[in-house]
Amino acid sequence: MNQNFIAVYSLYKNIKAVVLGVLYFCIPFWLRYKLR
C-alpha cells in the first residue's frame, strides 16, 4: 500500500462517516414531515 492510497481511503472513510451522520440526523425530521 502506498501513501496515496491510504490518504484516499481515510478521506473516503471520513466522508462516509459524515454522510451517515447527516442521514441519521435528517431521516427522523423527514419522516415527521412526511407523516404529518
Short mmCIF file of C-alpha atoms in Angstrom, two decimals:
data_model
loop_
_atom_site.label_atom_id
_atom_site.label_comp_id
_atom_site.label_asym_id
_atom_site.label_seq_id
_atom_site.Cartn_x
_atom_site.Cartn_y
_atom_site.Cartn_z
CA MET A 1 0.00 0.00 0.00
CA ASN A 2 1.43 3.35 -0.96
CA GLN A 3 0.80 6.57 0.96
CA ASN A 4 -1.57 7.98 -1.65
CA PHE A 5 -3.97 5.04 -1.37
CA ILE A 6 -4.00 5.33 2.44
CA ALA A 7 -4.81 9.04 2.21
CA VAL A 8 -7.65 8.47 -0.26
CA TYR A 9 -9.02 5.61 1.84
CA SER A 10 -9.04 7.64 5.07
CA LEU A 11 -10.69 10.54 3.24
CA TYR A 12 -13.34 8.16 1.90
CA LYS A 13 -14.00 6.81 5.40
CA ASN A 14 -14.35 10.34 6.76
CA ILE A 15 -16.79 11.31 4.00
CA LYS A 16 -18.81 8.12 4.56
CA ALA A 17 -18.99 8.84 8.30
CA VAL A 18 -20.20 12.40 7.64
CA VAL A 19 -22.82 11.23 5.13
CA LEU A 20 -24.11 8.57 7.52
CA GLY A 21 -24.28 11.11 10.34
CA VAL A 22 -26.24 13.53 8.18
CA LEU A 23 -28.64 10.77 7.11
CA TYR A 24 -29.24 9.61 10.69
CA PHE A 25 -29.82 13.23 11.69
CA CYS A 26 -32.17 14.14 8.82
CA ILE A 27 -34.27 10.99 8.38
CA PRO A 28 -36.37 11.47 11.59
CA PHE A 29 -37.21 15.06 10.63
CA TRP A 30 -38.05 13.98 7.08
CA LEU A 31 -40.29 11.15 8.32
CA ARG A 32 -42.06 13.50 10.74
CA TYR A 33 -42.60 15.99 7.92
CA LYS A 34 -43.86 13.30 5.54
CA LEU A 35 -46.17 11.58 8.03
CA ARG A 36 -47.70 14.84 9.28
#
